Coordinates of C-alpha atoms and ligand atoms in Angstrom, one line a residue:
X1 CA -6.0 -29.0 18.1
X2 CA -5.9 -25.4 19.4
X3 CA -5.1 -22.8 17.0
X4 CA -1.3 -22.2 16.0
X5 CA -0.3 -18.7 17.9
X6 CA 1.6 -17.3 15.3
X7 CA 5.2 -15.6 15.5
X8 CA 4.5 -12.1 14.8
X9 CA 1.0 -10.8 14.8
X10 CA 1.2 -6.9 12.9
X11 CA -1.4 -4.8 13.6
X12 CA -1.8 -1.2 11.2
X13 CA -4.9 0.9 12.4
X14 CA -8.1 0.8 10.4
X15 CA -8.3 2.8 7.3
X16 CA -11.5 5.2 8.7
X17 CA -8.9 5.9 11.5
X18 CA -6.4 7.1 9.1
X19 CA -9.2 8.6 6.9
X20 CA -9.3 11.7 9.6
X21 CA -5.5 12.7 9.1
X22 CA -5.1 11.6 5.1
X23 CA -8.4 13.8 4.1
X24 CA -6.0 16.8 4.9
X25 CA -3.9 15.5 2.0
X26 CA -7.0 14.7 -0.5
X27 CA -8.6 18.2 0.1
X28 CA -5.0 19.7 -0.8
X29 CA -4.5 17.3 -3.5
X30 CA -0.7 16.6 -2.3
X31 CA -0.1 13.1 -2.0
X32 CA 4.0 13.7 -1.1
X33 CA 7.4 15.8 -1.0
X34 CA 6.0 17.2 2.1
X35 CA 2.1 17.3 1.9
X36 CA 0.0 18.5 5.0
X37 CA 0.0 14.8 6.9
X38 CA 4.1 15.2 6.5
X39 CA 4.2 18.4 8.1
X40 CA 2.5 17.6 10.8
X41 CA 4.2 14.4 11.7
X42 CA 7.7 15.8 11.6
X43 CA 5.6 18.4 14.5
X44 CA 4.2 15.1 16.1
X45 CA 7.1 13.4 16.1
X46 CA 9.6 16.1 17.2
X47 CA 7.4 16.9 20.2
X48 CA 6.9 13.0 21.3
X49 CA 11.0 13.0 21.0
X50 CA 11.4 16.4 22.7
X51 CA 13.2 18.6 20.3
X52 CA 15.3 16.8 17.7
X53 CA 14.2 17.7 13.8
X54 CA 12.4 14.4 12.8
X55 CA 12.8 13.5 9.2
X56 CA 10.5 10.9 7.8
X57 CA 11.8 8.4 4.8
X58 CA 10.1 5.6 3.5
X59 CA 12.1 2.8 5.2
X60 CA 15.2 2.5 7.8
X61 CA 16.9 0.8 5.3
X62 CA 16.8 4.2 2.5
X63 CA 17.4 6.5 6.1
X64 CA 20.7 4.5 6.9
X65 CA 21.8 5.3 3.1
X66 CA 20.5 8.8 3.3
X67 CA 22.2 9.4 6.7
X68 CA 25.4 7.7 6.1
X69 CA 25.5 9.5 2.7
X70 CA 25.3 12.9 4.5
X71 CA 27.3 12.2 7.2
X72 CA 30.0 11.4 5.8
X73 CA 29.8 13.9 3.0
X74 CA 29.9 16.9 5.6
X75 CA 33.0 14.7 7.7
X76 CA 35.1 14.7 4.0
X77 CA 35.4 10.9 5.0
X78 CA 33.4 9.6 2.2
X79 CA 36.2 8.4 0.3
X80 CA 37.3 5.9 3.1
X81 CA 36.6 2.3 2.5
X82 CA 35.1 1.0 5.8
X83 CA 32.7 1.3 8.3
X84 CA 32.6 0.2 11.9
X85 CA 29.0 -1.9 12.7
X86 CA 27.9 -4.9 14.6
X87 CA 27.7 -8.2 13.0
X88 CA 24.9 -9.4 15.3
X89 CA 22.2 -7.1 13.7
X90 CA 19.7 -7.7 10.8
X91 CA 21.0 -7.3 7.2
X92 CA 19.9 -4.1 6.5
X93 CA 22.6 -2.9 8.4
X94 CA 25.5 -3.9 6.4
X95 CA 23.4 -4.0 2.8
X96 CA 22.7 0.1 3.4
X97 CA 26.9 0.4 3.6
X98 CA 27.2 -1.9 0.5
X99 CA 25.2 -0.3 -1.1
X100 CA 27.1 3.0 -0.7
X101 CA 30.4 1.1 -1.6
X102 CA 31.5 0.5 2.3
X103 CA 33.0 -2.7 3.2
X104 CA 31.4 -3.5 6.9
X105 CA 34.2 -3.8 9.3
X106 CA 32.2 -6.1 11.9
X107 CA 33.3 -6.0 15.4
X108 CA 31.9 -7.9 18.4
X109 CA 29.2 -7.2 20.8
X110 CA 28.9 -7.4 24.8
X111 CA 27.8 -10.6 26.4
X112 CA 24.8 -8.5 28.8
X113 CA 23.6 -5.6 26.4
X114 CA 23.6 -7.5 23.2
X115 CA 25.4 -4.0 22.2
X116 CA 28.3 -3.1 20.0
X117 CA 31.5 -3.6 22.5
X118 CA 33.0 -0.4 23.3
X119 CA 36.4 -1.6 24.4
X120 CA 36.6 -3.5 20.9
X121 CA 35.4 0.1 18.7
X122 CA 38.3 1.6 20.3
X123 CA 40.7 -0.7 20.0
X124 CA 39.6 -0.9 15.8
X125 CA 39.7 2.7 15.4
X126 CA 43.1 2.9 16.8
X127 CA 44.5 0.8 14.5
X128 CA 42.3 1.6 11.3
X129 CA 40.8 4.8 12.3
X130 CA 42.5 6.5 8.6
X131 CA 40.5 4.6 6.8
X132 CA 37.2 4.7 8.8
X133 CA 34.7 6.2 7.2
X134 CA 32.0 5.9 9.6
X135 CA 30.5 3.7 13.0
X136 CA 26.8 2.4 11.9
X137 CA 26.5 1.3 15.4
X138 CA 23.1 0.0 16.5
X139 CA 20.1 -0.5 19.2
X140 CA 20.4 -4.1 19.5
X141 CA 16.5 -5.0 19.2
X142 CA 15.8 -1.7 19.6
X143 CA 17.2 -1.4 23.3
X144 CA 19.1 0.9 24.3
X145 CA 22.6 0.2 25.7
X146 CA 23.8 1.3 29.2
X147 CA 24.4 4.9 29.4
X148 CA 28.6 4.5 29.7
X149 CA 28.6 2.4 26.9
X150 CA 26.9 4.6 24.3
X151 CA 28.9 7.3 25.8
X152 CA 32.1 5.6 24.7
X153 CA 31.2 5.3 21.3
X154 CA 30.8 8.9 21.0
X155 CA 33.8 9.6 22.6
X156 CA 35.5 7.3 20.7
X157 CA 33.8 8.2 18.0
X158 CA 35.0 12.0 18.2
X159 CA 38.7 11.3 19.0
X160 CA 38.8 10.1 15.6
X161 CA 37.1 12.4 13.9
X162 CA 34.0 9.8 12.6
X163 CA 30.5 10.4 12.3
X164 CA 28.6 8.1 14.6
X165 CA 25.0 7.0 13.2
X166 CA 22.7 5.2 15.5
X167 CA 20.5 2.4 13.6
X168 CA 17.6 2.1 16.1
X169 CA 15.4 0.5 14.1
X170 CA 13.0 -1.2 16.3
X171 CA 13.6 1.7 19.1
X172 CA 10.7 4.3 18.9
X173 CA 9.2 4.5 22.2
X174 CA 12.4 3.0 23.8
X175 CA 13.5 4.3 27.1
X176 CA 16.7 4.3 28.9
X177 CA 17.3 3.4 32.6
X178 CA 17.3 7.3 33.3
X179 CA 14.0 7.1 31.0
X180 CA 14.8 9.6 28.4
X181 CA 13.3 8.3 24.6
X182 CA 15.6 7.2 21.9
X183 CA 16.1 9.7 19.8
X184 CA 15.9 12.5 22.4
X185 CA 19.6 12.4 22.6
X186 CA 22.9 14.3 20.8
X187 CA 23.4 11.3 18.3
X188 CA 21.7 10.8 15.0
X189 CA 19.2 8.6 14.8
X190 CA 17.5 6.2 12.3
X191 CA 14.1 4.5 12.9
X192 CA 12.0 2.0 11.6
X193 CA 8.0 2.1 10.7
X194 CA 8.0 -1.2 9.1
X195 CA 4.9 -3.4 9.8
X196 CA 6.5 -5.8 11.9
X197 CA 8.5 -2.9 13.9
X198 CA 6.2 -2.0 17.2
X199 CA 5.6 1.4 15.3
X200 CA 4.0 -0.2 12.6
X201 CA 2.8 1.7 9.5
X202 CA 3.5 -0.6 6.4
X203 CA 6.7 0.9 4.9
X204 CA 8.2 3.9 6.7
X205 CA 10.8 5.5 8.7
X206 CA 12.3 8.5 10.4
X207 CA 15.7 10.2 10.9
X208 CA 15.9 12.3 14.1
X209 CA 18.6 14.4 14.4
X210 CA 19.6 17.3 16.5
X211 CA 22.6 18.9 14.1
X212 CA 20.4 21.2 12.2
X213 CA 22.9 21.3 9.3
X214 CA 23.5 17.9 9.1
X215 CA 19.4 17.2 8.9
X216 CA 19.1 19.9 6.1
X217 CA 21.0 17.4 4.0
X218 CA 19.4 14.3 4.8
X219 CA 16.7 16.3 3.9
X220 CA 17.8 17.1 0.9
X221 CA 19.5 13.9 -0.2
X222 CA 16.1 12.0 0.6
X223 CA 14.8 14.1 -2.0
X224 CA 17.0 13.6 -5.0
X225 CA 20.0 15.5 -3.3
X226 CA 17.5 19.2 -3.8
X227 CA 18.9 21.6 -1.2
X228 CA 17.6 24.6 -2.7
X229 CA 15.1 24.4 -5.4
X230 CA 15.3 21.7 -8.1
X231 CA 19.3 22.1 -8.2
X232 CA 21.0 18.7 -7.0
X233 CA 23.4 19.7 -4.7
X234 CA 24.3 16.5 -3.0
X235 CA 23.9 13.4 -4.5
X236 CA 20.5 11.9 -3.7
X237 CA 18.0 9.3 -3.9
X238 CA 14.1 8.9 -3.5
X239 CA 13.1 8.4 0.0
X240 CA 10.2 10.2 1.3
X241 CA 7.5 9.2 2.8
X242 CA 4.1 9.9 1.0
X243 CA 0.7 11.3 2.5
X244 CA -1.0 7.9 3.1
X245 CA 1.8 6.9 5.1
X246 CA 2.5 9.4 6.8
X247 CA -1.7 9.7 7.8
X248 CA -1.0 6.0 9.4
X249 CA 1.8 7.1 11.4
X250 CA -0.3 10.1 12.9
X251 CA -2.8 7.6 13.9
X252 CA -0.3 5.3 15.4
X253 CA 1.1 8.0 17.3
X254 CA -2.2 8.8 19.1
X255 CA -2.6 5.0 20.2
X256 CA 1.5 4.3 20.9
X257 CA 1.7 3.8 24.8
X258 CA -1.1 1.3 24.8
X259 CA 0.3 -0.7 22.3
X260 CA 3.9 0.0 23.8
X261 CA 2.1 -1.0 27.4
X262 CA 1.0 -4.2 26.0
X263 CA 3.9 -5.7 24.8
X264 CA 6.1 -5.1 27.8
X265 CA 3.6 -6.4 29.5
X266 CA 3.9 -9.4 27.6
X267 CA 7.9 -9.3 28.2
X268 CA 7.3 -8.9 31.4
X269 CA 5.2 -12.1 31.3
X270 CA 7.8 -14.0 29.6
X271 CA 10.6 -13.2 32.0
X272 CA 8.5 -13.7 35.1
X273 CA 8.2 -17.6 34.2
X274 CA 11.5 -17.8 32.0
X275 CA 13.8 -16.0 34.1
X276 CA 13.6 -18.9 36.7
X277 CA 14.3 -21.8 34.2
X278 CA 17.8 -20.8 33.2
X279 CA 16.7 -18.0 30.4
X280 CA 18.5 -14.7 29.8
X281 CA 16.8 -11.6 29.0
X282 CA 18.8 -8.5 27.5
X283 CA 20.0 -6.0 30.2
X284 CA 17.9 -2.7 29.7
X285 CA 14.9 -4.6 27.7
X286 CA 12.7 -3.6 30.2
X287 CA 12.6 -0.2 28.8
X288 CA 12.8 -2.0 25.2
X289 CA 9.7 -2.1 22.6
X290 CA 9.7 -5.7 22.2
X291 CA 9.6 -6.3 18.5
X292 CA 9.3 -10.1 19.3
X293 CA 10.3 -11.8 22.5
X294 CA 13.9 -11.7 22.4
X295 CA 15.3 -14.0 25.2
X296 CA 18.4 -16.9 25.2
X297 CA 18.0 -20.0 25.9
X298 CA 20.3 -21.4 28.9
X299 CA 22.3 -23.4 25.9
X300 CA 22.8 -24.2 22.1
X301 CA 21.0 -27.7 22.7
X302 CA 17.8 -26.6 24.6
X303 CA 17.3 -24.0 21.6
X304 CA 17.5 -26.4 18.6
X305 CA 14.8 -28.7 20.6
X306 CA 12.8 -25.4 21.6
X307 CA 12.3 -24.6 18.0
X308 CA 11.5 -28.0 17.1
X309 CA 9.1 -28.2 19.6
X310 CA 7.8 -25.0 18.3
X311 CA 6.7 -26.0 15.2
X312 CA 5.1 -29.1 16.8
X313 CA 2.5 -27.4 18.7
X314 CA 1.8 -24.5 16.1
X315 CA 3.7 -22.2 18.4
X316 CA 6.1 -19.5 16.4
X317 CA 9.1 -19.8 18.9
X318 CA 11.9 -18.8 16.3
X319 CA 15.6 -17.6 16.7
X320 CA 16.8 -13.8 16.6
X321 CA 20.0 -13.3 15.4
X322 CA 20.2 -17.1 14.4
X323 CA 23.1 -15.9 11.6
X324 CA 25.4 -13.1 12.5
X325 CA 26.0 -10.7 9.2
X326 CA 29.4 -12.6 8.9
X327 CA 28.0 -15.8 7.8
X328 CA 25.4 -14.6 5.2
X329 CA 27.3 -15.4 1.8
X330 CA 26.5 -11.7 1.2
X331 CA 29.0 -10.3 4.2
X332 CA 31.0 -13.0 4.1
X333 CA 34.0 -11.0 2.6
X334 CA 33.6 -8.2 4.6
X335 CA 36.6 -7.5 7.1
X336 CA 35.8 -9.1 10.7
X337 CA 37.6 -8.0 14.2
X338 CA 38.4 -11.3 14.9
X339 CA 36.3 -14.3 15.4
X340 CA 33.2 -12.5 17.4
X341 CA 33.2 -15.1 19.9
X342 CA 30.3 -13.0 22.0
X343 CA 28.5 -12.9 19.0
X344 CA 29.0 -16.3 17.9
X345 CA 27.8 -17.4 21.1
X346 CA 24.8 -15.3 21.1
X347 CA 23.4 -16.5 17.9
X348 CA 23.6 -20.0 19.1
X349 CA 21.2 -19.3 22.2
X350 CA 19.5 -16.8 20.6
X351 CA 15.4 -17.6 20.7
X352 CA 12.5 -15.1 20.1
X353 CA 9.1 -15.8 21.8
X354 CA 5.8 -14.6 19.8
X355 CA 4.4 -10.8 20.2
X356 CA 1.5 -8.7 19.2
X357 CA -0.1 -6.1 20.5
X358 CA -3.1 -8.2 21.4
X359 CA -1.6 -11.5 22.5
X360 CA -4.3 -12.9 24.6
X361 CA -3.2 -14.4 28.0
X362 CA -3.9 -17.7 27.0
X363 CA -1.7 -17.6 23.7
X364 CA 1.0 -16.2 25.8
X365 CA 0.4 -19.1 28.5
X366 CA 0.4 -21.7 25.8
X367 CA 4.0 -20.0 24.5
X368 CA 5.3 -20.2 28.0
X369 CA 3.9 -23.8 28.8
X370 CA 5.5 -24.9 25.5
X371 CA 9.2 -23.4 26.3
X372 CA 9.0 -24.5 30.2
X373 CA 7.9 -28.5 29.1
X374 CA 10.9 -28.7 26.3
X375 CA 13.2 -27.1 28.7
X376 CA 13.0 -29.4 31.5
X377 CA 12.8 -32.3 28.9
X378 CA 16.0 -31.3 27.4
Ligands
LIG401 C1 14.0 -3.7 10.7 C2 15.5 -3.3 10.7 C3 16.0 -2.5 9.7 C4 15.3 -2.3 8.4 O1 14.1 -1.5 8.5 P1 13.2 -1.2 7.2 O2 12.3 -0.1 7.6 O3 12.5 -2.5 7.0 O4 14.1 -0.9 6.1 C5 17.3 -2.1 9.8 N1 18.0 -2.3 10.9 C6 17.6 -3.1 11.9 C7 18.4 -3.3 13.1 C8 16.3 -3.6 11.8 O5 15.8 -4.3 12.9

């Protein structure tokens, strides 16, 4: 039998790699709060974004509740009960609000971006905008939406008077059809560094912010809510990002476009032979980072036998978002815009195709033979 080709393949540089950037921190003897390997990622990172201050925490999920914390602490909305966020997102998401005492208000996304639906956040903020706190609203799979549609939810987002936070998880080294980064932009941004994200350091993270004030507090509430010496002035939790870590990301950073080159290649790969057969691909992936193979199948039926046929061969086809945020028993309660019909749909199509930064091109045939044999069967 040929060997299984597995889901997700994460790949972290080798430790005499990192051994160049983290000796910095042994010779100081600073191992965190902002040791030599910190400071010059926030550099690295700022210039690779062009310009925004670049904050890094020790996951997206602790950067969500730092952000959220701070932004709506300096919009005097923290008191409100809910915030505005997709339910077709991972978890994270809605536990960060939870765990700040916000009750998710999920609204629907559109059927061709994947992306939170801008006609439907206005409509909800006209009618509960008093007692918005916040929109949470994210990069689906780390893509970023057309350039009209983001635009609405700022708009939106200003005419009531809400913070807008921008969960990009998977989106560092995104681009957008007019090929400016995520993260370059006006908006607040929160990023993941987790092993399976394609910037992959273990456990890790980065806010990237261009509102100087409101990044002094995130700052500070990462760091036990310290604005000024050990004073608390804001209340904060623990989540910077220590030495080691940050010496990994440095030595990501210096290999990113190959490994970013890879994988849309690999995309690319995927929609060439998929595309044909009935199979949709996200608009404005092509400038995505491909996390996994993200794709839907051309119907609920042809999924379900896809996945079996999956595990038949040893072959890690898999389904992202199988469950929308509003069917885990965890969300369950939270308030929903409706049924999410775009969603709903979605999540019954929804497939992901194994990635890795070195997929060989006969695992990625085998992946693409697989799909194409169910799919006429079916
Ligand atoms: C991965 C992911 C997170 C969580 O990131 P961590 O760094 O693991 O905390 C949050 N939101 C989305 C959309 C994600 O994909």
């Amino acid at each position: 039998m040929t060997a299984p080709v597995p889901f997700l393949r994460p790949q972290l540089p080798p430790l005499a790699d990192v051994q160049r950037y983290y000796q910095a921190a042994e010779d100081a003897r600073f191992y965190s709060n902002g040791g030599p390997c910190e400071r010059l990622l926030r550099e690295r990172l700022a210039d690779y974004l062009d310009g925004p201050i670049c904050i890094p925490v020790n996951n997206a999920t602790s950067g969500i509740i730092v952000t959220m914390l701070a932004a709506t602490h300096r919009a005097g909305t923290r008191d409100r009960p809910l915030v505005i966020t997709p339910s077709y997102t991972f978890v994270a998401t809605a536990g960060s609000l939870v765990a700040l005492g916000f009750r998710p208000l999920f609204v629907d996304v559109d059927a061709d971006g994947w992306q939170l639906d801008p006609a439907a956040l206005e409509r909800v903020l006209d009618t509960h905008g008093h007692e918005v706190a916040a929109v949470l609203a994210t990069h689906t799979f780390g893509v970023p939406p057309a350039a009209d549609v983001q635009a609405r939810w700022v708009a939106a987002c200003a005419r009531h008077d809400v913070p807008l936070v921008l969960d990009v998880a998977a989106g560092f080294g995104a681009v957008d059809a007019a090929g400016a980064r995520t993260g370059a932009g006006d908006q607040t941004h929160v990023f993941s560094f987790h092993a399976t994200k394609p910037f992959a350091i273990g456990e890790g993270g980065m806010i990237a912010t261009r509102d100087a004030e409101l990044a002094r507090h995130c700052d500070g509430i990462r760091s036990f809510g310290f604005l000024q010496g050990r004073v608390a002035a804001l209340p904060g939790i623990n989540a910077k990002l220590d030495e080691l870590h940050a010496g990994v990301a440095l030595t990501v950073l210096d290999g990113y476009a190959d490994i970013l080159a890879a994988r849309r290649d690999t995309a690319e790969y995927y929609r060439l032979h998929l595309e044909p057969a009935g199979f949709r691909f996200q608009a404005g992936s092509t400038g995505g980072t491909w996390q996994a193979g993200y794709l839907q199948a051309p119907d609920p039926a042809t999924r379900t036998a896809l996945l079996a046929a999956g595990r038949a061969a040893g072959v890690g086809i898999t389904a992202y978002y199988e469950r929308p945020l509003h069917r885990h028993p965890a969300y369950a309660h939270a308030v929903a815009d409706g049924e999410l019909p775009v969603t709903e749909a979605l999540a019954a199509a929804a497939l992901a195709l194994p990635m890795a930064n070195d997929l060989t091109d006969a695992e990625r045939g085998r992946v693409v033979d697989v799909v194409l044999e169910t799919a006429k069967g079916s």
